[in-house]
């Protein structure tokens, strides 16, 4: 069995090493990850510049590109034989609700699924108990490979930042929602020019029962199935009627 793992926090991130250690215990693992932090990169591909790679002393491959670049390059060029699955993470922080639209962690998994492989993104809602997230990553990889899900699904997994014995279990959830992001923060650089920082994420708007936010708050691992096909199929007839008016 072989796995490909990547992330968006970069090849030196502690979550990536933790994920490698747990999955390497059950499989051959190839690591291809960005050479720097690409949080918030979403599904971006690098098209205007070449990609460069560097193999590190631990065998990990660093790529001068985005998380999506890493998986795309690995599956089309760097992997000697196709892996059985793509796993992205362990992200340093949550990827819940609307955050998944911006997440490079989720995007790396999406690219794996788009290229025909089972895929999972896993995030730790904090920065401490990577071993808890690694445990659930190993458990879910075993289950996915033994009993694959529908081909259009990616699993988005969030693990509470708790010791393993304090986590209550797993809940299947839907995405919650946030309010609009906070205001852009404007400043002045040392040369007197305007600079701008994207503001923090908006406050949680929907954390009701059944959401990923609610599961994490209650001490459960959240698993949300995501689809690559973004078509709002339930709106097709309504849109046709609207055009015919």
Tab-separated table of C-alpha atoms in Angstrom:
chain	number	residue	atom	x	y	z
A	1	UNK	CA	0.000	0.000	0.000
A	2	UNK	CA	1.241	3.502	-0.782
A	3	UNK	CA	-0.028	6.959	0.089
A	4	UNK	CA	0.720	10.498	-1.069
A	5	UNK	CA	0.579	13.215	1.560
A	6	UNK	CA	0.769	16.981	1.197
A	7	UNK	CA	-0.375	20.099	3.058
A	8	UNK	CA	-0.628	23.882	2.818
A	9	UNK	CA	1.419	24.848	5.897
A	10	UNK	CA	4.623	23.865	4.138
A	11	UNK	CA	7.081	21.000	4.113
A	12	UNK	CA	8.554	21.913	7.515
A	13	UNK	CA	5.214	22.070	9.357
A	14	UNK	CA	4.893	19.881	12.478
A	15	UNK	CA	1.511	18.595	11.347
A	16	UNK	CA	3.015	17.145	8.176
A	17	UNK	CA	5.675	15.260	10.130
A	18	UNK	CA	3.055	13.978	12.561
A	19	UNK	CA	0.880	12.750	9.695
A	20	UNK	CA	3.860	11.059	8.048
A	21	UNK	CA	4.803	9.253	11.252
A	22	UNK	CA	1.312	7.852	11.793
A	23	UNK	CA	0.681	6.829	8.194
A	24	UNK	CA	4.189	5.475	7.645
A	25	UNK	CA	3.355	2.885	10.301
A	26	UNK	CA	0.739	1.336	7.992
A	27	UNK	CA	1.937	2.191	4.488
A	28	UNK	CA	4.681	3.428	2.215
A	29	UNK	CA	4.321	7.219	2.201
A	30	UNK	CA	5.551	9.798	-0.302
A	31	UNK	CA	5.576	13.416	0.896
A	32	UNK	CA	5.322	16.251	-1.638
A	33	UNK	CA	4.546	19.623	-0.065
A	34	UNK	CA	5.052	23.364	-0.629
A	35	UNK	CA	8.445	24.807	0.267
A	36	UNK	CA	6.699	27.521	2.299
A	37	UNK	CA	3.355	28.287	3.902
A	38	UNK	CA	0.510	28.519	1.386
A	39	UNK	CA	-2.451	28.781	3.749
A	40	UNK	CA	-5.452	30.257	1.950
A	41	UNK	CA	-4.176	29.268	-1.501
A	42	UNK	CA	-7.376	27.375	-2.317
A	43	UNK	CA	-7.168	25.494	-5.644
A	44	UNK	CA	-4.578	27.763	-7.284
A	45	UNK	CA	-2.254	26.277	-9.901
A	46	UNK	CA	1.022	27.962	-10.865
A	47	UNK	CA	0.831	28.651	-14.604
A	48	UNK	CA	3.194	31.578	-15.251
A	49	UNK	CA	6.347	30.179	-13.626
A	50	UNK	CA	8.136	26.818	-13.614
A	51	UNK	CA	7.951	24.586	-10.558
A	52	UNK	CA	11.185	23.590	-8.846
A	53	UNK	CA	11.667	20.699	-6.444
A	54	UNK	CA	14.162	19.868	-3.714
A	55	UNK	CA	14.469	16.542	-1.921
A	56	UNK	CA	15.202	17.121	1.763
A	57	UNK	CA	17.382	14.946	3.991
A	58	UNK	CA	14.288	13.214	5.418
A	59	UNK	CA	13.084	12.250	1.934
A	60	UNK	CA	10.302	14.826	1.780
A	61	UNK	CA	10.043	16.717	-1.523
A	62	UNK	CA	9.632	20.504	-1.332
A	63	UNK	CA	7.935	22.210	-4.285
A	64	UNK	CA	8.070	25.904	-5.174
A	65	UNK	CA	4.316	26.000	-5.661
A	66	UNK	CA	0.875	25.686	-4.151
A	67	UNK	CA	-0.712	22.644	-2.479
A	68	UNK	CA	-2.609	21.898	-5.697
A	69	UNK	CA	0.649	22.150	-7.657
A	70	UNK	CA	2.221	19.623	-5.292
A	71	UNK	CA	-0.448	16.965	-5.733
A	72	UNK	CA	-0.739	17.604	-9.468
A	73	UNK	CA	3.022	17.314	-9.937
A	74	UNK	CA	3.329	14.277	-7.684
A	75	UNK	CA	0.588	12.265	-9.370
A	76	UNK	CA	1.583	13.185	-12.914
A	77	UNK	CA	5.361	13.071	-12.606
A	78	UNK	CA	7.003	12.330	-9.256
A	79	UNK	CA	5.278	9.151	-8.068
A	80	UNK	CA	6.938	6.053	-9.505
A	81	UNK	CA	3.608	4.210	-9.268
A	82	UNK	CA	0.126	5.542	-8.450
A	83	UNK	CA	-0.623	5.735	-4.720
A	84	UNK	CA	-3.839	4.303	-3.335
A	85	UNK	CA	-4.912	7.569	-1.699
A	86	UNK	CA	-4.076	11.251	-1.130
A	87	UNK	CA	-4.107	12.673	2.408
A	88	UNK	CA	-3.628	16.381	3.106
A	89	UNK	CA	-2.677	17.781	6.515
A	90	UNK	CA	-2.424	17.776	9.419
A	91	UNK	CA	-3.439	21.420	9.099
A	92	UNK	CA	-2.393	23.821	11.830
A	93	UNK	CA	-5.912	25.054	12.640
A	94	UNK	CA	-9.492	24.303	11.666
A	95	UNK	CA	-10.951	24.062	8.172
A	96	UNK	CA	-14.662	24.295	8.855
A	97	UNK	CA	-17.670	26.055	7.373
A	98	UNK	CA	-16.906	28.582	4.632
A	99	UNK	CA	-13.178	28.228	5.368
A	100	UNK	CA	-13.031	25.215	3.041
A	101	UNK	CA	-13.430	27.548	0.036
A	102	UNK	CA	-10.055	29.126	0.807
A	103	UNK	CA	-8.249	26.144	2.300
A	104	UNK	CA	-5.128	24.880	0.581
A	105	UNK	CA	-5.367	21.766	2.748
A	106	UNK	CA	-8.777	20.911	1.337
A	107	UNK	CA	-7.630	21.909	-2.164
A	108	UNK	CA	-4.762	19.408	-2.104
A	109	UNK	CA	-7.227	16.642	-1.279
A	110	UNK	CA	-9.599	17.910	-3.980
A	111	UNK	CA	-6.822	17.662	-6.568
A	112	UNK	CA	-6.183	14.074	-5.570
A	113	UNK	CA	-9.867	13.252	-5.929
A	114	UNK	CA	-10.038	15.136	-9.244
A	115	UNK	CA	-7.197	12.952	-10.509
A	116	UNK	CA	-9.067	9.799	-9.575
A	117	UNK	CA	-7.917	8.833	-6.085
A	118	UNK	CA	-9.684	8.608	-2.726
A	119	UNK	CA	-8.746	11.713	-0.757
A	120	UNK	CA	-9.011	13.193	2.706
A	121	UNK	CA	-8.102	16.524	4.299
A	122	UNK	CA	-7.441	16.518	8.039
A	123	UNK	CA	-7.042	19.525	10.336
A	124	UNK	CA	-6.320	19.985	14.028
A	125	UNK	CA	-8.421	22.702	15.658
A	126	UNK	CA	-5.391	24.041	17.505
A	127	UNK	CA	-1.635	23.495	17.651
A	128	UNK	CA	-0.997	20.975	20.421
A	129	UNK	CA	-2.365	17.439	20.128
A	130	UNK	CA	-1.139	16.391	16.689
A	131	UNK	CA	-1.020	12.810	17.938
A	132	UNK	CA	-4.812	12.851	18.298
A	133	UNK	CA	-5.262	13.984	14.703
A	134	UNK	CA	-2.682	11.448	13.546
A	135	UNK	CA	-4.577	8.650	15.277
A	136	UNK	CA	-7.791	9.526	13.464
A	137	UNK	CA	-5.960	9.983	10.175
A	138	UNK	CA	-4.629	6.436	10.426
A	139	UNK	CA	-8.021	5.036	11.443
A	140	UNK	CA	-9.868	6.740	8.583
A	141	UNK	CA	-7.273	5.885	5.943
A	142	UNK	CA	-7.606	2.209	6.850
A	143	UNK	CA	-11.382	2.453	6.624
A	144	UNK	CA	-11.400	4.360	3.328
A	145	UNK	CA	-9.071	1.908	1.649
A	146	UNK	CA	-11.018	-1.085	2.936
A	147	UNK	CA	-14.385	0.403	1.969
A	148	UNK	CA	-14.082	3.257	-0.586
A	149	UNK	CA	-16.710	5.989	-0.819
A	150	UNK	CA	-18.334	7.396	-3.961
A	151	UNK	CA	-15.794	8.812	-6.398
A	152	UNK	CA	-17.031	12.405	-6.222
A	153	UNK	CA	-16.403	12.747	-2.470
A	154	UNK	CA	-13.564	14.177	-0.423
A	155	UNK	CA	-13.602	13.747	3.343
A	156	UNK	CA	-12.950	16.937	5.305
A	157	UNK	CA	-11.930	15.945	8.827
A	158	UNK	CA	-11.478	18.291	11.791
A	159	UNK	CA	-10.121	17.013	15.097
A	160	UNK	CA	-10.536	18.864	18.411
A	161	UNK	CA	-7.275	19.908	20.026
A	162	UNK	CA	-7.649	17.484	22.913
A	163	UNK	CA	-5.822	14.462	24.294
A	164	UNK	CA	-7.006	11.316	22.556
A	165	UNK	CA	-8.804	10.000	25.632
A	166	UNK	CA	-10.818	13.232	25.896
A	167	UNK	CA	-12.265	13.014	22.364
A	168	UNK	CA	-15.800	11.610	22.504
A	169	UNK	CA	-15.934	10.011	19.059
A	170	UNK	CA	-16.763	10.904	15.464
A	171	UNK	CA	-19.759	12.745	14.020
A	172	UNK	CA	-20.737	13.080	10.367
A	173	UNK	CA	-21.542	16.753	9.805
A	174	UNK	CA	-22.477	19.433	7.323
A	175	UNK	CA	-20.512	22.637	6.888
A	176	UNK	CA	-21.432	25.462	9.222
A	177	UNK	CA	-21.310	29.118	8.177
A	178	UNK	CA	-19.460	32.277	9.120
A	179	UNK	CA	-20.435	35.915	8.891
A	180	UNK	CA	-18.565	38.081	6.394
A	181	UNK	CA	-14.847	38.427	7.118
A	182	UNK	CA	-13.745	41.366	9.217
A	183	UNK	CA	-12.562	44.614	7.626
A	184	UNK	CA	-9.324	44.990	5.689
A	185	UNK	CA	-6.560	46.372	7.909
A	186	UNK	CA	-4.681	49.264	6.332
A	187	UNK	CA	-1.198	50.405	7.270
A	188	UNK	CA	1.832	52.302	5.997
A	189	UNK	CA	5.138	50.657	5.123
A	190	UNK	CA	8.523	52.241	6.066
A	191	UNK	CA	8.613	54.036	2.699
A	192	UNK	CA	5.261	55.686	3.251
A	193	UNK	CA	3.260	53.459	0.911
A	194	UNK	CA	-0.125	51.979	1.733
A	195	UNK	CA	-0.224	48.302	2.697
A	196	UNK	CA	-3.244	46.131	3.381
A	197	UNK	CA	-3.849	43.002	5.446
A	198	UNK	CA	-6.825	40.719	4.896
A	199	UNK	CA	-8.906	40.827	8.071
A	200	UNK	CA	-9.642	37.859	10.354
A	201	UNK	CA	-12.394	35.379	9.439
A	202	UNK	CA	-15.918	36.391	10.327
A	203	UNK	CA	-17.605	35.180	13.484
A	204	UNK	CA	-19.545	31.918	13.335
A	205	UNK	CA	-23.070	32.393	11.978
A	206	UNK	CA	-24.332	28.794	11.936
A	207	UNK	CA	-22.998	26.378	14.531
A	208	UNK	CA	-26.234	24.495	15.029
A	209	UNK	CA	-26.516	20.811	15.762
A	210	UNK	CA	-25.279	18.791	12.814
A	211	UNK	CA	-22.582	21.291	11.801
A	212	UNK	CA	-18.831	20.812	11.953
A	213	UNK	CA	-18.558	23.737	14.391
A	214	UNK	CA	-21.034	22.095	16.774
A	215	UNK	CA	-19.297	18.709	16.699
A	216	UNK	CA	-15.925	20.254	17.541
A	217	UNK	CA	-17.432	22.362	20.329
A	218	UNK	CA	-18.889	19.187	21.835
A	219	UNK	CA	-15.544	17.373	21.713
A	220	UNK	CA	-16.149	15.175	18.665
A	221	UNK	CA	-14.179	14.670	15.474
A	222	UNK	CA	-16.114	16.185	12.563
A	223	UNK	CA	-16.236	14.463	9.164
A	224	UNK	CA	-17.907	16.327	6.305
A	225	UNK	CA	-18.225	14.819	2.821
A	226	UNK	CA	-17.416	17.407	0.146
A	227	UNK	CA	-18.245	17.257	-3.566
A	228	UNK	CA	-16.057	18.401	-6.440
A	229	UNK	CA	-19.108	19.095	-8.638
A	230	UNK	CA	-20.301	22.550	-7.536
A	231	UNK	CA	-23.483	22.460	-9.627
A	232	UNK	CA	-26.556	23.488	-7.620
A	233	UNK	CA	-28.631	20.701	-9.170
A	234	UNK	CA	-31.723	21.578	-7.152
A	235	UNK	CA	-31.749	24.990	-8.868
A	236	UNK	CA	-31.593	23.816	-12.499
A	237	UNK	CA	-35.354	23.718	-13.110
A	238	UNK	CA	-35.873	26.957	-11.205
A	239	UNK	CA	-33.235	28.711	-13.305
A	240	UNK	CA	-34.816	27.390	-16.511
A	241	UNK	CA	-38.210	28.721	-15.407
A	242	UNK	CA	-36.633	32.083	-14.540
A	243	UNK	CA	-35.112	32.389	-18.024
A	244	UNK	CA	-38.442	31.498	-19.670
A	245	UNK	CA	-40.402	34.269	-17.941
